[in-house]
XYZ file of C-alpha atoms in Angstrom:
661
model
C -52.485 40.631 23.894
C -52.794 37.414 25.986
C -52.916 34.154 24.074
C -56.362 32.711 23.542
C -57.578 29.475 25.078
C -57.809 27.952 21.604
C -54.045 28.401 21.166
C -53.380 26.598 24.452
C -55.711 23.800 23.377
C -53.803 23.415 20.096
C -50.500 22.704 21.869
C -51.394 19.168 23.096
C -52.883 18.386 19.701
C -49.699 19.577 17.954
C -47.496 17.575 20.304
C -49.642 14.488 19.778
C -49.492 14.839 15.999
C -45.729 15.429 16.107
C -45.227 12.378 18.305
C -47.406 10.301 15.999
C -45.427 11.458 12.933
C -42.142 10.672 14.700
C -43.388 7.189 15.620
C -44.460 6.525 12.015
C -41.077 7.694 10.663
C -39.228 5.455 13.131
C -41.516 2.555 12.218
C -40.789 3.107 8.518
C -37.027 3.234 9.175
C -37.053 0.043 11.258
C -39.243 -1.815 8.759
C -37.076 -0.809 5.794
C -33.859 -1.827 7.508
C -35.252 -5.156 8.738
C -36.663 -6.071 5.321
C -33.362 -5.261 3.576
C -31.412 -7.236 6.183
C -28.486 -4.782 6.144
C -27.358 -2.230 8.712
C -27.384 1.416 7.617
C -26.302 4.595 9.304
C -28.886 6.250 11.534
C -28.851 9.518 9.588
C -29.201 7.808 6.208
C -32.070 5.601 7.427
C -33.888 8.504 9.084
C -33.658 10.646 5.942
C -35.019 7.802 3.806
C -37.927 7.264 6.218
C -38.712 11.012 6.321
C -38.748 11.180 2.501
C -41.025 8.135 2.410
C -43.420 9.739 4.896
C -43.459 12.945 2.822
C -44.255 11.015 -0.359
C -46.845 8.776 1.279
C -49.615 11.386 1.134
C -49.445 12.064 -2.630
C -49.105 8.348 -3.378
C -52.005 7.242 -1.161
C -54.445 9.996 -2.102
C -55.611 8.203 -5.317
C -56.303 5.080 -3.262
C -58.260 7.032 -0.663
C -60.212 8.806 -3.389
C -61.213 5.419 -4.829
C -63.033 4.664 -1.582
C -65.115 7.835 -1.820
C -67.303 6.308 -4.533
C -68.134 3.419 -2.201
C -68.734 5.449 0.934
C -72.482 5.721 0.514
C -73.043 2.238 -0.908
C -73.541 -1.022 0.879
C -70.999 -2.251 3.371
C -67.927 -3.316 1.331
C -66.748 -5.768 4.016
C -63.047 -6.231 4.718
C -61.972 -5.323 1.186
C -60.837 -1.783 2.058
C -58.768 -3.205 4.921
C -56.784 -5.390 2.539
C -56.289 -2.449 0.208
C -55.000 -0.360 3.115
C -52.551 -3.127 4.035
C -51.331 -3.092 0.423
C -50.952 0.697 0.557
C -48.916 0.488 3.763
C -46.630 -2.090 2.134
C -46.146 0.254 -0.810
C -45.196 3.051 1.594
C -42.616 0.770 3.233
C -41.173 0.116 -0.221
C -40.338 3.804 -0.643
C -37.530 4.026 1.973
C -36.207 0.660 0.782
C -35.896 1.970 -2.775
C -34.291 5.179 -1.513
C -31.730 3.243 0.558
C -30.838 0.922 -2.338
C -30.438 3.817 -4.782
C -28.338 5.716 -2.244
C -26.187 2.608 -1.708
C -25.507 2.431 -5.445
C -24.939 6.152 -6.073
C -23.563 7.392 -2.744
C -21.989 4.460 -0.822
C -21.389 4.948 2.916
C -18.131 6.797 3.518
C -18.021 8.469 0.097
C -19.334 11.721 1.550
C -17.809 12.871 4.845
C -20.071 13.778 7.703
C -20.396 17.358 8.895
C -17.810 16.918 11.654
C -15.317 15.203 9.347
C -15.940 17.828 6.671
C -15.256 20.646 9.133
C -12.072 18.964 10.305
C -10.806 18.349 6.783
C -11.674 21.805 5.433
C -8.459 23.320 6.716
C -6.444 20.451 5.248
C -8.167 20.845 1.897
C -7.351 24.532 1.767
C -3.722 23.818 2.669
C -3.529 21.010 0.094
C -4.966 23.284 -2.598
C -2.328 25.897 -1.762
C 0.389 23.235 -2.044
C -1.065 22.019 -5.361
C -0.850 25.569 -6.683
C 2.754 25.912 -5.501
C 3.821 22.625 -7.127
C 2.073 23.583 -10.364
C 3.922 26.921 -10.464
C 7.235 25.117 -9.916
C 6.466 22.705 -12.764
C 5.550 25.535 -15.147
C 8.637 27.524 -14.165
C 10.833 24.604 -15.206
C 9.044 24.146 -18.525
C 6.941 21.126 -17.621
C 3.621 22.866 -18.306
C 3.104 21.474 -21.848
C 3.755 17.930 -20.595
C 1.223 18.333 -17.783
C -1.352 19.304 -20.410
C -0.373 16.375 -22.629
C 1.001 18.678 -25.348
C 4.712 18.264 -24.795
C 7.160 17.656 -27.601
C 7.815 14.080 -28.712
C 10.769 12.400 -27.031
C 12.016 10.367 -29.956
C 15.545 11.801 -29.786
C 17.958 11.604 -26.881
C 18.484 15.357 -26.634
C 14.771 15.903 -25.991
C 14.751 13.281 -23.237
C 17.827 14.865 -21.642
C 16.198 18.328 -21.632
C 13.023 16.956 -20.070
C 15.035 14.989 -17.489
C 16.928 18.147 -16.466
C 13.676 20.094 -16.174
C 12.194 17.308 -14.043
C 15.238 17.248 -11.766
C 15.057 21.007 -11.256
C 11.348 20.851 -10.457
C 11.840 18.037 -7.955
C 14.674 19.918 -6.243
C 12.486 23.011 -5.835
C 9.522 20.873 -4.711
C 11.069 20.070 -1.353
C 12.188 17.069 0.657
C 9.442 14.636 -0.379
C 9.905 15.216 -4.083
C 13.689 15.090 -3.793
C 13.384 11.706 -2.087
C 10.892 10.594 -4.740
C 13.352 11.542 -7.483
C 16.138 9.665 -5.713
C 13.977 6.547 -5.525
C 12.977 6.863 -9.182
C 16.634 7.215 -10.164
C 17.123 3.593 -9.099
C 14.170 2.217 -11.060
C 15.732 1.524 -14.427
C 12.798 -0.772 -15.128
C 10.464 2.262 -15.117
C 12.434 5.151 -16.607
C 14.756 5.646 -19.593
C 18.483 5.859 -18.909
C 18.541 9.658 -19.440
C 16.071 10.189 -16.600
C 17.854 7.709 -14.325
C 21.204 9.454 -14.849
C 19.783 12.936 -14.320
C 17.694 12.071 -11.256
C 20.744 10.378 -9.763
C 22.253 13.884 -9.389
C 19.542 14.992 -6.979
C 20.924 16.287 -3.701
C 18.961 17.362 -0.642
C 21.478 19.857 0.774
C 19.665 23.023 1.809
C 20.310 26.132 3.862
C 20.461 25.320 7.591
C 17.586 26.243 9.865
C 18.283 28.881 12.563
C 19.799 27.597 15.800
C 16.867 28.931 17.823
C 14.473 26.547 16.056
C 16.851 23.579 16.391
C 17.351 24.320 20.084
C 13.597 24.162 20.676
C 13.510 20.666 19.141
C 16.455 19.508 21.279
C 14.940 20.819 24.499
C 11.529 19.320 23.725
C 12.966 15.899 22.834
C 15.729 15.560 25.452
C 13.781 17.157 28.294
C 16.321 19.769 29.335
C 18.669 22.558 28.226
C 21.320 21.609 25.703
C 24.208 22.696 27.959
C 22.977 20.359 30.703
C 22.619 17.308 28.435
C 25.982 17.790 26.684
C 29.343 18.946 28.021
C 30.002 20.780 24.743
C 27.756 21.498 21.772
C 28.831 23.249 18.573
C 26.048 25.542 17.406
C 27.272 25.585 13.815
C 25.876 22.595 11.864
C 28.273 20.009 10.549
C 25.887 19.291 7.654
C 22.391 20.377 6.657
C 19.945 18.304 4.646
C 16.259 18.625 3.903
C 15.153 16.351 6.758
C 17.738 16.980 9.454
C 20.874 18.848 10.473
C 23.951 17.333 12.092
C 25.997 18.902 14.896
C 29.123 17.867 16.776
C 29.043 17.582 20.550
C 30.758 15.968 23.530
C 29.082 14.019 26.321
C 29.835 14.492 29.994
C 31.584 11.104 29.898
C 34.027 12.463 27.312
C 32.862 10.756 24.108
C 32.655 12.811 20.924
C 29.276 12.417 19.253
C 27.271 13.612 16.289
C 23.770 14.898 17.042
C 21.264 14.614 14.217
C 18.272 16.909 14.746
C 15.123 16.876 12.637
C 14.080 20.160 11.066
C 11.114 21.857 12.744
C 7.681 21.359 11.133
C 9.128 18.997 8.501
C 6.507 16.357 9.350
C 3.624 18.609 8.316
C 5.184 19.325 4.921
C 6.055 15.659 4.311
C 2.585 14.441 5.334
C 0.970 16.948 2.977
C 3.238 15.996 0.075
C 2.782 12.262 0.681
C -0.975 12.788 0.536
C -0.550 14.543 -2.821
C 1.684 11.743 -4.149
C -0.838 9.101 -3.015
C -3.748 10.931 -4.657
C -1.801 11.394 -7.887
C -0.821 7.688 -7.933
C -4.448 6.680 -7.315
C -5.646 8.893 -10.176
C -3.030 7.600 -12.623
C -3.662 3.955 -11.709
C -7.413 4.438 -12.097
C -7.314 6.344 -15.388
C -4.265 4.991 -17.237
C -3.293 1.538 -18.393
C 0.405 2.048 -17.686
C -0.423 3.193 -14.152
C -2.289 -0.055 -13.500
C 0.496 -2.103 -15.060
C 3.115 -0.505 -12.810
C 0.949 -0.666 -9.684
C 1.475 3.003 -8.859
C -0.624 2.886 -5.690
C 1.565 0.162 -4.194
C 4.705 2.040 -5.255
C 3.423 5.243 -3.648
C 2.491 3.370 -0.477
C 5.937 1.787 -0.242
C 7.562 5.167 -0.811
C 5.413 6.722 1.930
C 6.349 3.966 4.395
C 10.060 4.503 3.665
C 9.809 8.282 4.123
C 7.899 7.944 7.411
C 10.565 5.560 8.694
C 13.250 8.131 7.878
C 11.317 10.672 9.957
C 11.540 8.445 13.046
C 15.143 8.464 14.232
C 14.410 5.643 16.674
C 14.082 3.362 13.630
C 17.432 4.567 12.315
C 19.012 3.905 15.708
C 17.624 0.357 15.663
C 18.815 -0.131 12.071
C 22.320 0.980 13.041
C 22.440 -1.478 15.913
C 20.974 -4.320 13.810
C 23.558 -3.922 11.032
C 26.406 -3.762 13.536
C 25.222 -6.905 15.383
C 24.788 -8.860 12.148
C 28.204 -7.830 10.784
C 30.423 -10.843 10.145
C 33.157 -9.057 8.240
C 35.649 -8.796 11.066
C 35.484 -5.005 11.424
C 36.623 -4.111 7.910
C 33.883 -1.440 7.823
C 33.000 0.674 10.858
C 29.460 1.603 11.872
C 28.772 4.426 14.357
C 27.188 3.229 17.593
C 23.990 4.991 18.736
C 23.458 6.203 22.291
C 19.998 4.735 22.782
C 19.254 6.675 25.977
C 19.594 9.958 24.042
C 17.835 8.861 20.839
C 14.256 10.028 20.332
C 11.844 10.373 17.447
C 13.450 13.618 16.272
C 16.962 13.464 17.756
C 19.682 10.872 17.083
C 22.934 10.846 19.065
C 25.652 8.565 17.706
C 29.377 7.966 17.900
C 31.481 10.393 15.878
C 33.747 8.812 13.290
C 36.953 10.682 12.484
C 37.839 10.985 8.843
C 36.975 12.691 5.581
C 34.971 12.214 2.410
C 35.476 9.188 0.202
C 36.962 11.382 -2.519
C 40.101 11.705 -0.372
C 41.207 8.142 -1.153
C 44.400 7.811 -3.165
C 44.655 5.924 -6.450
C 46.459 3.106 -4.649
C 43.775 2.833 -1.950
C 40.850 2.880 -4.374
C 40.704 -0.743 -5.611
C 41.173 -2.268 -2.162
C 38.582 0.044 -0.578
C 36.131 -0.698 -3.398
C 36.622 -4.422 -2.905
C 36.090 -4.054 0.849
C 32.913 -2.020 0.345
C 31.463 -4.499 -2.165
C 32.349 -7.413 0.101
C 30.611 -5.663 3.012
C 27.366 -4.972 1.133
C 27.176 -8.436 -0.449
C 27.652 -10.030 2.968
C 24.886 -7.836 4.369
C 22.522 -8.797 1.537
C 23.287 -12.473 0.994
C 24.455 -13.711 4.381
C 23.144 -11.401 7.105
C 19.822 -10.218 5.622
C 20.158 -6.622 6.940
C 21.795 -4.184 4.516
C 22.400 -0.492 3.930
C 20.014 0.457 1.113
C 21.625 3.780 0.102
C 25.433 3.380 -0.175
C 26.154 6.558 -2.163
C 29.487 8.402 -1.607
C 27.916 10.915 0.796
C 27.072 8.087 3.211
C 30.599 6.624 3.231
C 33.617 8.056 5.080
C 37.312 7.394 4.661
C 38.493 7.104 8.268
C 41.879 8.311 9.515
C 43.153 4.734 9.816
C 42.487 4.112 6.112
C 39.335 2.020 6.586
C 35.744 2.833 5.667
C 32.852 4.036 7.794
C 29.210 3.675 6.812
C 26.746 6.438 7.742
C 23.008 7.261 7.543
C 20.988 4.141 8.310
C 17.603 5.741 7.672
C 17.127 3.445 4.673
C 17.839 -0.198 5.551
C 16.582 -3.301 3.767
C 15.717 -6.629 5.351
C 15.534 -10.028 3.656
C 14.152 -13.274 5.024
C 15.997 -16.563 4.694
C 14.074 -17.742 1.617
C 14.840 -14.572 -0.371
C 18.497 -14.695 0.670
C 18.737 -18.323 -0.435
C 17.186 -17.471 -3.808
C 19.604 -14.548 -4.279
C 22.514 -16.828 -3.372
C 21.386 -19.360 -5.976
C 21.013 -16.507 -8.475
C 24.588 -15.318 -7.863
C 26.047 -18.851 -7.948
C 24.217 -19.607 -11.215
C 25.492 -16.301 -12.659
C 29.016 -17.316 -11.656
C 28.548 -20.656 -13.480
C 26.809 -18.869 -16.401
C 23.916 -21.296 -16.076
C 20.815 -19.795 -17.792
C 18.459 -22.430 -16.377
C 19.713 -21.931 -12.832
C 19.545 -18.133 -13.168
C 15.970 -18.326 -14.479
C 14.816 -20.640 -11.689
C 16.453 -18.462 -9.032
C 14.945 -15.297 -10.542
C 11.453 -16.825 -10.465
C 12.036 -17.674 -6.801
C 12.948 -14.054 -6.059
C 10.031 -12.349 -7.851
C 6.348 -13.390 -7.851
C 5.735 -15.806 -10.710
C 2.977 -14.620 -13.100
C 0.191 -16.988 -14.106
C 1.417 -17.209 -17.696
C 5.085 -17.003 -18.609
C 7.236 -18.421 -21.387
C 9.974 -20.151 -19.371
C 11.981 -21.096 -22.459
C 11.984 -17.523 -23.797
C 12.956 -16.142 -20.380
C 15.792 -18.669 -20.159
C 17.071 -17.602 -23.592
C 16.865 -13.933 -22.578
C 18.883 -14.595 -19.426
C 21.427 -16.545 -21.465
C 21.866 -13.592 -23.825
C 22.083 -11.274 -20.809
C 24.945 -13.291 -19.318
C 26.715 -13.570 -22.675
C 26.561 -9.789 -22.999
C 27.790 -8.947 -19.494
C 29.759 -11.943 -18.208
C 31.878 -12.845 -21.199
C 35.637 -12.143 -20.864
C 36.480 -8.530 -21.601
C 32.958 -7.181 -20.986
C 32.130 -4.619 -18.306
C 29.149 -4.025 -16.113
C 27.810 -0.886 -17.791
C 24.018 -0.910 -18.148
C 23.852 -4.348 -16.545
C 21.044 -3.394 -14.191
C 19.235 -1.579 -16.996
C 19.219 -4.770 -19.071
C 18.164 -6.891 -16.105
C 15.266 -4.553 -15.306
C 14.274 -4.552 -18.971
C 14.028 -8.347 -18.972
C 12.027 -8.320 -15.742
C 9.560 -5.781 -17.152
C 9.300 -7.425 -20.576
C 8.218 -10.756 -19.080
C 5.709 -9.212 -16.659
C 7.713 -9.964 -13.507
C 6.919 -7.559 -10.678
C 9.774 -6.906 -8.251
C 8.834 -7.034 -4.541
C 9.856 -3.939 -2.541
C 12.531 -5.760 -0.546
C 14.141 -7.132 -3.733
C 13.851 -3.728 -5.428
C 15.798 -2.335 -2.462
C 18.560 -4.862 -3.195
C 18.813 -3.829 -6.839
C 18.638 -0.160 -5.842
C 21.484 -0.603 -3.369
C 23.620 -2.475 -5.909
C 22.934 0.121 -8.611
C 23.908 2.909 -6.201
C 26.977 0.969 -5.097
C 28.063 0.491 -8.698
C 28.310 4.260 -9.180
C 30.113 4.651 -5.855
C 32.676 1.989 -6.732
C 33.370 3.483 -10.150
C 33.943 6.866 -8.468
C 36.224 5.299 -5.874
C 38.180 3.089 -8.301
C 37.714 3.886 -12.018
C 37.673 0.677 -14.031
C 36.486 -1.415 -11.087
C 34.532 -4.388 -12.450
C 31.542 -5.072 -10.208
C 30.639 -8.306 -11.996
C 34.055 -9.923 -11.699
C 34.317 -9.040 -8.030
C 30.791 -10.317 -7.346
C 31.669 -13.597 -9.046
C 34.767 -13.820 -6.871
C 32.562 -13.286 -3.833
C 30.311 -16.094 -5.031
C 33.298 -18.398 -5.343
C 34.839 -17.484 -1.987
C 32.022 -16.810 0.466
C 29.074 -18.769 -0.886
C 31.230 -21.831 -1.489
C 31.921 -21.830 2.248
C 28.230 -22.589 2.753
C 28.806 -25.891 0.903
C 31.904 -27.158 2.706
C 31.940 -30.520 4.451
C 31.035 -29.189 7.889
C 28.143 -27.053 6.616
C 26.724 -29.883 4.526
C 27.006 -32.281 7.472
C 25.226 -29.833 9.785
C 22.459 -29.245 7.234
C 21.910 -32.979 6.659
C 21.887 -33.653 10.419
C 19.295 -30.935 10.966
C 17.035 -32.218 8.189
C 17.251 -35.826 9.425
C 16.419 -34.743 12.975
C 13.362 -32.928 11.646
C 12.198 -35.886 9.539
C 12.983 -38.636 12.083
C 9.540 -38.676 13.826
C 7.795 -38.995 10.477
C 10.198 -41.702 9.300
C 9.446 -43.743 12.429
C 5.704 -43.732 11.709
C 6.051 -44.268 7.964
C 6.530 -48.112 7.926
C 3.439 -48.712 10.088
C 1.334 -46.442 7.917
C 2.547 -48.137 4.741
C 1.673 -51.540 6.261
C -1.861 -50.352 7.139
C -2.426 -49.018 3.616
C -1.140 -52.249 2.037
C -3.292 -54.421 4.336
C -6.433 -52.371 3.624
C -5.804 -52.585 -0.112
C -5.237 -56.350 0.097
C -8.537 -56.989 1.887
C -10.549 -54.529 -0.213
C -11.040 -52.024 2.592
C -8.912 -49.227 1.128
C -10.892 -46.008 0.896
C -10.323 -42.257 0.868
C -12.273 -39.735 2.931
C -12.475 -36.266 1.385
C -14.430 -33.498 3.111
C -15.944 -31.005 0.747
C -16.230 -27.405 1.924
C -14.222 -28.095 5.051
C -13.249 -24.430 5.278
C -15.764 -22.216 7.072
C -15.135 -19.407 4.570
C -16.097 -21.693 1.694
C -19.300 -22.686 3.476
C -20.206 -19.050 4.109
C -19.579 -18.194 0.477
C -21.717 -21.043 -0.857
C -24.483 -20.280 1.653
C -24.521 -16.610 0.716
C -24.544 -17.447 -2.986
C -27.449 -19.888 -2.596
C -29.289 -17.315 -0.517
C -28.935 -14.692 -3.227
C -29.985 -17.150 -5.966
C -33.023 -18.252 -3.958
C -34.127 -14.664 -3.332
C -33.693 -13.856 -7.022
C -35.759 -16.855 -8.133
C -38.506 -16.158 -5.594
C -38.601 -12.466 -6.506
C -38.793 -13.181 -10.233
C -41.485 -15.844 -9.711
C -43.592 -13.569 -7.518
C -43.272 -10.758 -10.061
C -44.340 -12.941 -12.993
C -47.295 -14.356 -11.064
C -48.337 -10.832 -10.087
C -48.244 -9.642 -13.705
C -50.275 -12.679 -14.824
C -52.926 -12.094 -12.159
C -53.173 -8.393 -13.002
C -53.838 -9.324 -16.611
C -56.557 -11.844 -15.706
C -60.117 -10.568 -16.107
C -63.021 -11.537 -13.867
C -62.870 -13.037 -10.419
C -64.715 -11.976 -7.250
C -64.738 -8.270 -6.460
C -63.081 -7.254 -3.221
C -64.440 -3.715 -3.574
C -67.307 -3.525 -6.072
C -66.326 -1.439 -9.070
C -62.824 -0.794 -7.730
C -60.611 -3.909 -7.447
C -60.974 -7.634 -7.853
C -59.445 -10.414 -5.781
C -57.060 -11.349 -8.624
C -55.826 -7.765 -8.860
C -55.375 -7.484 -5.096
C -53.312 -10.692 -4.987
C -51.330 -9.527 -8.047
C -50.463 -6.219 -6.410
C -49.369 -8.004 -3.238
C -47.164 -10.345 -5.238
C -45.553 -7.377 -7.007
C -44.818 -5.763 -3.648
C -43.270 -9.007 -2.358
C -41.243 -9.306 -5.567
C -39.977 -5.739 -5.146
C -38.900 -6.406 -1.562
C -36.970 -9.535 -2.567
C -35.320 -7.820 -5.543
C -34.272 -4.846 -3.411
C -32.777 -7.228 -0.846
C -30.749 -8.916 -3.599
C -29.542 -5.575 -4.969
C -28.403 -4.259 -1.597
C -26.430 -7.462 -1.068
C -24.777 -7.080 -4.471
C -23.786 -3.444 -3.819
C -22.385 -4.231 -0.391
C -20.404 -7.222 -1.663
C -18.904 -5.261 -4.576
C -17.754 -2.499 -2.254
C -16.234 -4.978 0.198
C -14.336 -6.647 -2.638
C-alpha cells in the first residue's frame, strides 16, 4: 500500500522537531559548562543535557498549569515572561547538578570508555586467570589460612620458620617475578623477621631450559640473520638457564670466545602481568592497612617494577657493564666481561667469555685474600666511583684460571651521586672512629630527615650499635639487622639507591663468609676507611679542594667589600632599608587568587540564598501575576537560582582540586 500524503507531510515536521530538540540539548550543555567554568567530556556533558531536557517537561508542567487560571482574565502584562525566564534558569540548573554529582561520585577516568573497556577485557580475563593460578599455588603451600587472616600465631620461632619455608616455596612456583620479589625482600631486614630473610635468601631462579627452536627465533629476530652467519661457532646446549634468560657459548668470526645471553620467549608478557598484580596488591594494602601506608608499599612496588623492567632490557645491562669497567680504579684486581655493543640488543647480550669456575673452587689459602679483594672492589665502587654491582652473590662471581675474580651479571647496578657518596664516606669514617655523633649526622644526611626526630636518642642508639658490633672481639653477625631496626624505629625511610647499597653489602657479607669462614666484614671495612678514604685527606687532595673552593668564591669575595661599604654608609645616613616582595612566585599568586575566588563565590552564594529565603517569607508586595506570584517571591526565586549556580561552581572547583591533589 503506497504511503499517504499525510505521512510525507509529517517527515519535515519530525525533522524540524528533532533539530529543535537537538539545538535545545546543545544549548543546555553549553550553558551548563559555561556557568560551571570547568571543561567536561563531550559524552558526559551531552548525557547531562539530555537528562535535563527529559526532566524539563515534568518540572515545568506545574508552572504552565498555573498560567491556565489566568488565560481568560485580563492581560497579565510581562509577568509570565519573567516566570518563564525563571523556569528556563531552573532547567539549566538540572544539568549543572547532574555534572557536579557525577564529578563527586564518578570522577572522569574512573570508568573506562567503551573502546578502552573492549581493549582491556582480554587483559582482565588473563589477569583473573593468573590470580586464580597464584591463589592455587598459595593454598598448595599452606598459605590459605594466612590469606584469610586465620593463620596460626607466629609467637615462636618454629612457626615463623614453617611459614617462611611455605612462602619461599610459593614464590618459587609463582615464576620469575615472584622469585625476584622474594630475592629483593630477602635483603630488607628492616621489613621482615630474620627467619624470613634467611629463608628467602635461598631463592634460586634456575629452571628447565627452553627448547632451542624458540631461542633460535629470538636470536634471528634480534640479530637480523641466521645464527650460523652471525657466529663462527654456536653451542646449542645452554651453559646456564635462569628464569629470565639462557646463556650459550659461541665464537665470533674474529676468533673471540663469547657468551650469548638470550631472553626467554614471551617472558615480557608474564612479567608485565605479574608486575600489574604486584602493583594492584601494593595499592590495596597501602590504602586499607596502616602498616602498608607506613612502609610506602606503592613506592616499593614501583621501584621493584622499574628494576625488573631494566633487567629485561639487555642494552641497559651492556651499558652497566661498560660503566662499571670505565669507573674501575682498582688496577684490574677484579675482571669484568666486555660487551660487544654491535651485537647487543634488547633481548640478546653478547659479552666476553671469562675462563674459570665457580667461587666454591677457591682453596682455604686463597679464601681470605680473595674475600679482601672482593670487599675492596665493592667498597671502591660504592664510596669512590658511584657505580656498583648491586647483587654480588656467589653465582655472579667467578674464580678465574689465573686465581683472580671475575664479576658477572650486571642487570642490577646501583648509582650514587656525589652527595650520597660523601655522606656514606663520612658514615664509614665516623664508624671507624666510633663517633656516635658523627655517625648520626652522616646517617641523617643519607636518609630523608623526618619532621620530628629525637636526635639525642638516635645518637645513643647508634652508640650502643657500635659498642655491640665494633668492640674488640665482636663479629658482624646481625649487624645489618640491627642497623635496619634502628632506621625503622626512628621513622627513617631509606631511599632506593641507599637501600641498594645495604642490599649489596648484606649479600656480600654472606658471599664473603662462604668464601672465607670467619672473615670479619667490619674490621676489613674499617681498614678500608683508614687506607682509601684517608687518601682523600692527604696534603695534595686538601690543597686541590681548597684551591677549587677559593676559585669559586673569588668573584663574590671581590664584590663583598664594596657591598659592605654601601650597607654601612646607608645605615650611617639613615637610608638603610630592606625590600621584600610578597608572593613573588607565580604559583603562590595563582593559589591565593584561586582561594579568594572560591571564598568570594561562597560568600555571594550564601548571601543570595539567605536573601532569597527572606524574600520568599515576606508577605505582600505587588503581584506580578494576580493570584499566582508576587514580585518579592519572583525575586526570591531568582536569588535562589543564582545562589545554586554559585554554590555548584564552588563545589565543582573543590572536587577538581581534591582529585588533582
